[in-house]
Amino acid sequence: MNTFKSIDDLLRVLEREKVLMKQMFQKRPSTSLKYDYALELTEYKEERVKYLIDYGVIRDSGNFLEMEDVYLKFFEEVLQVNESINVSFVDDYLGRLNENIDYYLQENNEQRKYNYHKEVRRCLKNIAMVTVRNVIDLKRNIDNTYKNEPNYPIKLAKLKNLDEKRKNIALLINRSEDIIENQQPVFFKVAMDTQMRTVVCDVKLQLNDAYHNLIEIEKQIIHYLNLIAYQNRIFEKVRRLKYLRDQFLLEEKSDIRQQLSLMNPVWMEPQTNYRIKLSVDELRTSATALELIKKVVSRQKNLVRGPKNIAEAIPQEFLEADSEMLDAVNLQEVYNAFAASSSHLFRFVMNYRYHKEVDINGKILYFCQIASQYADGLDFTDTYETDCGVEYPLIYSK
């Protein structure tokens, strides 16, 4: 299998095949990606798919393709969608933390001591980061297991396993705090500069929050386990009752009639489409019914008859029918008079007797409007004349 020679090559390949990698990552829980679909996502260039296989980005499983675990884990860790909880990482970081502390105490060279000092800070940060992620993943897995796992025995087993992981995470938190507080007191006194003090304070706060979250997770696990046990008991009882009913031994082998007689089965009856009348005897003798009647009567007395908010009368001036005359020229009337004449349109419009005084510009406007609105009934000629400083065509009625 080939390997990438530089980060540039790796980033270039991931950028080129980002559509394929996105689809493979989204389909990781359900099924593998078909080879034909992968070819479609790579523009039907088979050499691109083979390149990813040769360089260990994806693997070929017959007619399906799967993302290699190293890239799958990388994307899950970066995007914080990892479903698996691995406490061994914290254990490894604790071992490396103790090793680098010992190296720092035994080293005399300042440069190498600084490198060990930096590695200790990095280990502390990684311990806190991995612990917080494990707590988040643990909470999410617990909720998903209880809500989505249909098989009760498997659900119970998964919750118990997650509870064991919770205990392991709590144990690693205690070990980490013990290293900082008790096991390496010399190092944290000698090497406690500003950077180390900041890192130690942040790590303590994160571990403390994670431990408190684990306490809440423990309570949630206990609650879920109790619910599962209760549901299992109900399921066993229902299955036993069904068996007795199928064998016609339900009344003989159980006290079902006695139990049903102690219950009020009205809530199990279907709802009627008519109003149920209350018993008159019950209304006369029941103290509760009397209190309800008093409340209804007092509420009726408090109601004011008639509408509460009455609008004022509408003023008389709003009811008077006023009319407004629009001072405008009826172009249809002007056109009808022009159609009965023998003059051309411009001369007729200029000499027409309007009911109001109209200036030259208004008459020119009426000429243009009649020529455009009634063009179908007009005869436009190619002869032009000039009058009043305006050049116009001779337009006659058809």
Tab-separated table of C-alpha atoms in Angstrom:
chain	number	residue	atom	x	y	z
A	1	MET	CA	0.000	0.000	0.000
A	2	ASN	CA	1.308	3.437	-0.958
A	3	THR	CA	1.582	6.295	1.520
A	4	PHE	CA	1.312	10.047	1.104
A	5	LYS	CA	4.657	11.820	0.944
A	6	SER	CA	3.449	15.169	2.228
A	7	ILE	CA	0.510	16.869	3.859
A	8	ASP	CA	-0.081	18.827	0.644
A	9	ASP	CA	-0.744	15.599	-1.272
A	10	LEU	CA	-3.118	14.356	1.404
A	11	LEU	CA	-5.091	17.610	1.553
A	12	ARG	CA	-5.226	17.811	-2.226
A	13	VAL	CA	-6.706	14.303	-2.492
A	14	LEU	CA	-9.236	14.934	0.293
A	15	GLU	CA	-10.317	18.181	-1.350
A	16	ARG	CA	-10.722	16.498	-4.738
A	17	GLU	CA	-12.743	13.585	-3.339
A	18	LYS	CA	-14.680	15.504	-0.685
A	19	VAL	CA	-18.062	14.551	-2.197
A	20	LEU	CA	-17.231	10.834	-2.064
A	21	MET	CA	-15.742	11.074	1.446
A	22	LYS	CA	-18.800	12.985	2.678
A	23	GLN	CA	-21.181	10.322	1.391
A	24	MET	CA	-19.113	7.480	2.849
A	25	PHE	CA	-18.943	9.203	6.227
A	26	GLN	CA	-22.701	9.840	6.307
A	27	LYS	CA	-23.473	6.207	5.426
A	28	ARG	CA	-21.010	4.727	7.929
A	29	PRO	CA	-23.633	3.473	10.467
A	30	SER	CA	-25.986	1.799	7.977
A	31	THR	CA	-24.218	0.265	5.003
A	32	SER	CA	-21.198	0.473	2.755
A	33	LEU	CA	-21.126	2.541	-0.401
A	34	LYS	CA	-21.693	0.713	-3.676
A	35	TYR	CA	-18.809	0.757	-6.135
A	36	ASP	CA	-21.018	2.026	-8.983
A	37	TYR	CA	-22.251	4.919	-6.861
A	38	ALA	CA	-18.655	5.780	-5.943
A	39	LEU	CA	-17.803	5.923	-9.660
A	40	GLU	CA	-20.709	8.319	-10.169
A	41	LEU	CA	-19.425	10.590	-7.402
A	42	THR	CA	-15.938	10.600	-8.967
A	43	GLU	CA	-17.239	11.531	-12.459
A	44	TYR	CA	-16.873	7.895	-13.600
A	45	LYS	CA	-13.092	8.046	-13.341
A	46	GLU	CA	-12.116	4.644	-12.028
A	47	GLU	CA	-8.482	5.628	-11.595
A	48	ARG	CA	-9.501	8.076	-8.829
A	49	VAL	CA	-11.218	5.295	-6.869
A	50	LYS	CA	-8.227	2.982	-7.325
A	51	TYR	CA	-5.928	5.787	-6.180
A	52	LEU	CA	-7.850	6.072	-2.889
A	53	ILE	CA	-7.694	2.291	-2.444
A	54	ASP	CA	-3.959	2.141	-3.182
A	55	TYR	CA	-3.201	4.910	-0.690
A	56	GLY	CA	-5.306	3.369	2.083
A	57	VAL	CA	-8.034	5.995	2.248
A	58	ILE	CA	-10.808	3.514	1.440
A	59	ARG	CA	-10.902	-0.269	1.125
A	60	ASP	CA	-12.577	-2.503	-1.414
A	61	SER	CA	-15.075	-5.082	-0.100
A	62	GLY	CA	-16.302	-6.702	-3.288
A	63	ASN	CA	-19.043	-4.516	-4.757
A	64	PHE	CA	-18.853	-2.113	-1.807
A	65	LEU	CA	-16.378	0.459	-0.557
A	66	GLU	CA	-15.647	1.360	3.064
A	67	MET	CA	-13.622	4.146	4.632
A	68	GLU	CA	-10.473	3.026	6.397
A	69	ASP	CA	-10.642	3.098	10.167
A	70	VAL	CA	-7.833	5.612	10.581
A	71	TYR	CA	-9.672	8.242	8.523
A	72	LEU	CA	-13.028	7.290	10.007
A	73	LYS	CA	-11.700	7.747	13.544
A	74	PHE	CA	-10.058	11.016	12.542
A	75	PHE	CA	-13.303	12.514	11.223
A	76	GLU	CA	-15.285	11.256	14.209
A	77	GLU	CA	-12.797	12.682	16.687
A	78	VAL	CA	-12.575	16.067	14.978
A	79	LEU	CA	-16.346	16.386	14.515
A	80	GLN	CA	-16.979	14.927	18.010
A	81	VAL	CA	-19.423	12.284	16.795
A	82	ASN	CA	-17.492	9.292	18.048
A	83	GLU	CA	-19.799	6.580	19.375
A	84	SER	CA	-17.103	4.437	20.975
A	85	ILE	CA	-15.638	5.289	24.375
A	86	ASN	CA	-11.950	4.479	24.700
A	87	VAL	CA	-10.507	5.015	28.167
A	88	SER	CA	-7.182	3.496	27.175
A	89	PHE	CA	-6.139	6.813	25.613
A	90	VAL	CA	-6.252	8.495	29.004
A	91	ASP	CA	-4.308	5.624	30.544
A	92	ASP	CA	-1.619	6.013	27.854
A	93	TYR	CA	-1.414	9.754	28.461
A	94	LEU	CA	-1.027	9.142	32.196
A	95	GLY	CA	1.897	6.816	31.532
A	96	ARG	CA	3.531	9.341	29.205
A	97	LEU	CA	2.900	12.074	31.763
A	98	ASN	CA	4.812	10.204	34.490
A	99	GLU	CA	7.620	9.358	32.072
A	100	ASN	CA	8.159	12.953	30.950
A	101	ILE	CA	8.028	14.186	34.547
A	102	ASP	CA	10.783	11.727	35.476
A	103	TYR	CA	12.822	12.758	32.426
A	104	TYR	CA	12.461	16.413	33.384
A	105	LEU	CA	13.684	15.802	36.939
A	106	GLN	CA	16.729	13.832	35.716
A	107	GLU	CA	17.701	16.141	32.834
A	108	ASN	CA	20.341	18.880	33.230
A	109	ASN	CA	20.223	20.433	29.783
A	110	GLU	CA	17.869	23.427	29.748
A	111	GLN	CA	16.685	22.954	26.194
A	112	ARG	CA	15.791	19.304	26.703
A	113	LYS	CA	14.197	20.138	30.057
A	114	TYR	CA	12.010	22.686	28.284
A	115	ASN	CA	10.946	20.037	25.738
A	116	TYR	CA	9.940	17.681	28.547
A	117	HIS	CA	8.152	20.561	30.245
A	118	LYS	CA	6.190	21.252	27.050
A	119	GLU	CA	5.357	17.551	26.657
A	120	VAL	CA	3.979	17.448	30.215
A	121	ARG	CA	1.680	20.385	29.434
A	122	ARG	CA	0.528	18.686	26.262
A	123	CYS	CA	-0.224	15.435	28.103
A	124	LEU	CA	-2.248	17.285	30.731
A	125	LYS	CA	-4.293	19.061	28.065
A	126	ASN	CA	-4.911	15.799	26.188
A	127	ILE	CA	-6.004	14.045	29.390
A	128	ALA	CA	-8.589	16.739	30.094
A	129	MET	CA	-9.784	16.898	26.469
A	130	VAL	CA	-10.160	13.120	26.058
A	131	THR	CA	-11.885	12.813	29.438
A	132	VAL	CA	-14.443	15.504	28.581
A	133	ARG	CA	-15.125	13.887	25.198
A	134	ASN	CA	-15.540	10.487	26.806
A	135	VAL	CA	-18.089	11.909	29.234
A	136	ILE	CA	-20.025	13.541	26.387
A	137	ASP	CA	-19.949	10.338	24.315
A	138	LEU	CA	-21.012	8.311	27.346
A	139	LYS	CA	-24.035	10.544	27.945
A	140	ARG	CA	-25.072	10.382	24.293
A	141	ASN	CA	-24.632	6.595	24.067
A	142	ILE	CA	-26.695	6.047	27.215
A	143	ASP	CA	-29.586	8.084	25.830
A	144	ASN	CA	-29.404	6.417	22.414
A	145	THR	CA	-29.252	2.949	23.941
A	146	TYR	CA	-32.285	3.439	26.139
A	147	LYS	CA	-34.389	5.204	23.491
A	148	ASN	CA	-33.439	3.283	20.333
A	149	GLU	CA	-32.451	-0.259	21.324
A	150	PRO	CA	-35.550	-2.475	20.791
A	151	ASN	CA	-34.189	-5.637	22.419
A	152	TYR	CA	-34.560	-5.452	26.219
A	153	PRO	CA	-31.800	-7.952	27.138
A	154	ILE	CA	-29.354	-6.212	24.807
A	155	LYS	CA	-30.436	-2.806	26.124
A	156	LEU	CA	-29.803	-3.972	29.683
A	157	ALA	CA	-26.393	-5.404	28.780
A	158	LYS	CA	-25.347	-2.238	26.942
A	159	LEU	CA	-26.325	-0.010	29.844
A	160	LYS	CA	-24.350	-2.180	32.258
A	161	ASN	CA	-21.301	-2.013	29.980
A	162	LEU	CA	-21.640	1.757	29.738
A	163	ASP	CA	-21.841	1.891	33.532
A	164	GLU	CA	-18.525	0.005	33.702
A	165	LYS	CA	-16.983	2.550	31.358
A	166	ARG	CA	-18.313	5.292	33.599
A	167	LYS	CA	-16.501	3.712	36.525
A	168	ASN	CA	-13.289	3.487	34.487
A	169	ILE	CA	-13.526	7.153	33.506
A	170	ALA	CA	-14.071	8.135	37.142
A	171	LEU	CA	-11.054	6.019	38.152
A	172	LEU	CA	-8.846	7.720	35.546
A	173	ILE	CA	-10.012	11.143	36.755
A	174	ASN	CA	-8.996	10.215	40.297
A	175	ARG	CA	-5.616	8.961	39.063
A	176	SER	CA	-5.017	12.178	37.120
A	177	GLU	CA	-5.857	14.346	40.109
A	178	ASP	CA	-3.681	12.163	42.342
A	179	ILE	CA	-0.690	12.611	40.024
A	180	ILE	CA	-1.080	16.377	40.115
A	181	GLU	CA	-1.713	16.633	43.856
A	182	ASN	CA	0.267	13.796	45.484
A	183	GLN	CA	2.474	11.608	43.274
A	184	GLN	CA	4.592	14.308	41.656
A	185	PRO	CA	4.766	17.155	44.185
A	186	VAL	CA	8.435	17.889	43.455
A	187	PHE	CA	7.895	18.483	39.745
A	188	PHE	CA	4.889	20.747	40.171
A	189	LYS	CA	6.809	22.831	42.711
A	190	VAL	CA	9.987	23.131	40.628
A	191	ALA	CA	8.387	23.497	37.170
A	192	MET	CA	5.364	25.593	38.159
A	193	ASP	CA	5.795	28.593	35.886
A	194	THR	CA	2.966	30.733	34.474
A	195	GLN	CA	2.165	28.391	31.590
A	196	MET	CA	2.173	25.280	33.772
A	197	ARG	CA	0.011	26.977	36.415
A	198	THR	CA	-2.569	27.952	33.791
A	199	VAL	CA	-2.647	24.449	32.325
A	200	VAL	CA	-2.954	22.778	35.736
A	201	CYS	CA	-5.807	25.064	36.784
A	202	ASP	CA	-7.692	24.447	33.536
A	203	VAL	CA	-7.186	20.685	33.794
A	204	LYS	CA	-8.416	20.608	37.401
A	205	LEU	CA	-11.549	22.534	36.496
A	206	GLN	CA	-12.299	20.306	33.511
A	207	LEU	CA	-11.735	17.111	35.492
A	208	ASN	CA	-13.893	18.408	38.320
A	209	ASP	CA	-16.769	19.231	35.927
A	210	ALA	CA	-16.389	15.850	34.242
A	211	TYR	CA	-16.572	14.058	37.594
A	212	HIS	CA	-19.752	15.899	38.558
A	213	ASN	CA	-21.248	14.997	35.193
A	214	LEU	CA	-20.387	11.367	35.843
A	215	ILE	CA	-22.381	11.527	39.083
A	216	GLU	CA	-25.415	12.719	37.130
A	217	ILE	CA	-24.818	10.031	34.513
A	218	GLU	CA	-24.742	7.403	37.272
A	219	LYS	CA	-28.138	8.585	38.494
A	220	GLN	CA	-29.480	8.447	34.948
A	221	ILE	CA	-28.178	4.913	34.409
A	222	ILE	CA	-29.806	3.754	37.648
A	223	HIS	CA	-33.060	5.391	36.571
A	224	TYR	CA	-32.940	3.705	33.163
A	225	LEU	CA	-32.127	0.312	34.699
A	226	ASN	CA	-35.068	0.653	37.079
A	227	LEU	CA	-37.354	1.549	34.174
A	228	ILE	CA	-36.158	-1.461	32.214
A	229	ALA	CA	-36.746	-3.749	35.200
A	230	TYR	CA	-40.234	-2.295	35.647
A	231	GLN	CA	-41.017	-2.710	31.960
A	232	ASN	CA	-39.757	-6.297	32.041
A	233	ARG	CA	-42.020	-7.081	34.989
A	234	ILE	CA	-44.992	-5.583	33.159
A	235	PHE	CA	-44.079	-7.525	30.029
A	236	GLU	CA	-43.841	-10.795	31.935
A	237	LYS	CA	-47.210	-10.186	33.566
A	238	VAL	CA	-48.855	-9.376	30.247
A	239	ARG	CA	-47.349	-12.451	28.632
A	240	ARG	CA	-48.551	-14.610	31.534
A	241	LEU	CA	-52.068	-13.134	31.305
A	242	LYS	CA	-52.154	-13.745	27.568
A	243	TYR	CA	-51.139	-17.358	28.086
A	244	LEU	CA	-53.889	-17.871	30.687
A	245	ARG	CA	-56.444	-16.216	28.434
A	246	ASP	CA	-55.477	-18.410	25.482
A	247	GLN	CA	-55.814	-21.482	27.711
A	248	PHE	CA	-59.185	-20.256	29.079
A	249	LEU	CA	-57.719	-20.296	32.582
A	250	LEU	CA	-57.613	-16.558	33.208
A	251	GLU	CA	-60.483	-16.402	35.694
A	252	GLU	CA	-59.507	-19.694	37.311
A	253	LYS	CA	-55.810	-18.963	37.820
A	254	SER	CA	-56.028	-15.255	38.624
A	255	ASP	CA	-58.114	-12.735	40.572
A	256	ILE	CA	-58.775	-10.569	37.514
A	257	ARG	CA	-62.486	-10.090	38.301
A	258	GLN	CA	-61.703	-8.933	41.837
A	259	GLN	CA	-59.059	-6.509	40.562
A	260	LEU	CA	-61.333	-5.081	37.871
A	261	SER	CA	-64.125	-4.570	40.372
A	262	LEU	CA	-61.825	-2.330	42.404
A	263	MET	CA	-61.129	-0.105	39.393
A	264	ASN	CA	-63.224	2.603	37.743
A	265	PRO	CA	-63.476	1.543	34.104
A	266	VAL	CA	-65.313	4.646	32.899
A	267	TRP	CA	-62.133	6.218	31.519
A	268	MET	CA	-61.656	3.190	29.296
A	269	GLU	CA	-65.103	3.558	27.697
A	270	PRO	CA	-65.318	5.169	24.250
A	271	GLN	CA	-66.370	8.795	24.215
A	272	THR	CA	-70.004	9.417	23.295
A	273	ASN	CA	-71.233	12.029	20.857
A	274	TYR	CA	-73.981	13.222	23.186
A	275	ARG	CA	-73.938	14.996	26.527
A	276	ILE	CA	-74.214	12.787	29.604
A	277	LYS	CA	-76.788	14.110	32.086
A	278	LEU	CA	-75.790	14.240	35.722
A	279	SER	CA	-77.717	12.225	38.254
A	280	VAL	CA	-80.303	14.329	40.102
A	281	ASP	CA	-79.861	12.279	43.283
A	282	GLU	CA	-76.122	12.856	43.107
A	283	LEU	CA	-76.642	16.602	42.743
A	284	ARG	CA	-78.945	16.647	45.774
A	285	THR	CA	-76.729	14.618	48.113
A	286	SER	CA	-73.163	15.350	47.015
A	287	ALA	CA	-71.298	18.130	48.813
A	288	THR	CA	-68.883	18.428	45.901
A	289	ALA	CA	-71.752	18.956	43.456
A	290	LEU	CA	-73.178	21.652	45.760
A	291	GLU	CA	-69.906	23.562	45.751
A	292	LEU	CA	-69.728	23.381	41.962
A	293	ILE	CA	-73.319	24.675	41.646
A	294	LYS	CA	-72.497	27.607	43.949
A	295	LYS	CA	-69.480	28.505	41.816
A	296	VAL	CA	-71.553	28.443	38.629
A	297	VAL	CA	-74.290	30.618	40.195
A	298	SER	CA	-71.803	33.165	41.518
A	299	ARG	CA	-70.163	33.328	38.108
A	300	GLN	CA	-73.525	33.934	36.434
A	301	LYS	CA	-74.338	36.767	38.896
A	302	ASN	CA	-71.062	38.476	38.115
A	303	LEU	CA	-71.786	38.534	34.423
A	304	VAL	CA	-73.229	41.874	33.209
A	305	ARG	CA	-76.076	41.423	30.822
A	306	GLY	CA	-75.610	42.880	27.412
A	307	PRO	CA	-72.375	43.742	25.677
A	308	LYS	CA	-69.711	45.256	27.920
A	309	ASN	CA	-67.982	47.438	25.344
A	310	ILE	CA	-70.350	49.520	23.220
A	311	ALA	CA	-68.975	51.788	20.545
A	312	GLU	CA	-70.076	55.405	20.336
A	313	ALA	CA	-72.580	56.552	17.742
A	314	ILE	CA	-71.234	57.252	14.267
A	315	PRO	CA	-71.076	61.036	13.624
A	316	GLN	CA	-73.726	62.366	11.241
A	317	GLU	CA	-71.170	63.895	8.870
A	318	PHE	CA	-69.834	60.404	8.068
A	319	LEU	CA	-73.348	59.272	7.049
A	320	GLU	CA	-74.037	62.150	4.636
A	321	ALA	CA	-73.683	61.231	0.976
A	322	ASP	CA	-71.417	63.884	-0.484
A	323	SER	CA	-70.493	63.774	-4.137
A	324	GLU	CA	-67.424	65.227	-5.788
A	325	MET	CA	-67.343	66.395	-9.377
A	326	LEU	CA	-64.248	65.508	-11.341
A	327	ASP	CA	-63.323	68.239	-13.781
A	328	ALA	CA	-62.141	66.096	-16.704
A	329	VAL	CA	-62.613	65.881	-20.452
A	330	ASN	CA	-64.488	62.910	-21.914
A	331	LEU	CA	-62.234	61.717	-24.731
A	332	GLN	CA	-64.903	59.329	-25.998
A	333	GLU	CA	-67.255	62.254	-26.528
A	334	VAL	CA	-64.534	64.217	-28.347
A	335	TYR	CA	-63.746	61.218	-30.572
A	336	ASN	CA	-67.420	60.675	-31.446
A	337	ALA	CA	-67.742	64.329	-32.483
A	338	PHE	CA	-64.562	64.042	-34.565
A	339	ALA	CA	-65.818	60.883	-36.309
A	340	ALA	CA	-68.877	62.835	-37.510
A	341	SER	CA	-66.756	65.679	-38.906
A	342	SER	CA	-64.633	65.933	-42.034
A	343	SER	CA	-61.677	67.782	-40.499
A	344	HIS	CA	-58.363	66.207	-39.568
A	345	LEU	CA	-57.759	65.352	-35.914
A	346	PHE	CA	-55.316	68.112	-34.919
A	347	ARG	CA	-57.470	70.938	-36.250
A	348	PHE	CA	-60.591	69.414	-34.691
A	349	VAL	CA	-58.989	69.073	-31.265
A	350	MET	CA	-57.647	72.622	-31.384
A	351	ASN	CA	-61.036	74.106	-32.360
A	352	TYR	CA	-63.267	71.870	-30.209
A	353	ARG	CA	-65.427	73.648	-27.604
A	354	TYR	CA	-64.546	72.160	-24.227
A	355	HIS	CA	-66.642	72.684	-21.113
A	356	LYS	CA	-63.614	74.219	-19.464
A	357	GLU	CA	-60.692	76.297	-20.555
A	358	VAL	CA	-57.853	74.150	-21.985
A	359	ASP	CA	-54.442	75.476	-22.940
A	360	ILE	CA	-52.347	74.479	-25.949
A	361	ASN	CA	-50.400	71.814	-24.057
A	362	GLY	CA	-53.631	70.181	-22.843
A	363	LYS	CA	-55.048	70.092	-26.372
A	364	ILE	CA	-51.836	68.536	-27.715
A	365	LEU	CA	-52.119	65.910	-24.934
A	366	TYR	CA	-55.733	65.131	-25.959
A	367	PHE	CA	-54.600	64.823	-29.590
A	368	CYS	CA	-51.951	62.234	-28.630
A	369	GLN	CA	-54.332	60.298	-26.378
A	370	ILE	CA	-57.079	60.058	-29.016
A	371	ALA	CA	-54.535	59.029	-31.665
A	372	SER	CA	-53.251	56.195	-29.478
A	373	GLN	CA	-56.497	54.988	-27.858
A	374	TYR	CA	-58.665	55.035	-30.990
A	375	ALA	CA	-56.007	54.087	-33.561
A	376	ASP	CA	-58.187	51.320	-35.050
A	377	GLY	CA	-60.819	53.859	-36.192
A	378	LEU	CA	-58.322	56.397	-37.547
A	379	ASP	CA	-56.566	56.805	-40.890
A	380	PHE	CA	-52.943	57.944	-40.475
A	381	THR	CA	-51.489	59.681	-43.566
A	382	ASP	CA	-47.874	60.426	-44.496
A	383	THR	CA	-48.563	64.172	-44.789
A	384	TYR	CA	-47.272	66.380	-41.997
A	385	GLU	CA	-48.048	69.997	-41.162
A	386	THR	CA	-46.809	72.463	-38.602
A	387	ASP	CA	-49.017	74.596	-36.364
A	388	CYS	CA	-48.394	76.286	-33.015
A	389	GLY	CA	-44.781	75.201	-33.229
A	390	VAL	CA	-45.806	71.527	-33.388
A	391	GLU	CA	-45.299	69.183	-36.352
A	392	TYR	CA	-48.146	66.671	-36.611
A	393	PRO	CA	-49.458	64.122	-39.124
A	394	LEU	CA	-52.832	64.521	-40.813
A	395	ILE	CA	-55.193	61.991	-39.220
A	396	TYR	CA	-58.703	61.442	-40.541
A	397	SER	CA	-61.589	59.275	-39.458
A	398	LYS	CA	-62.125	56.064	-41.410
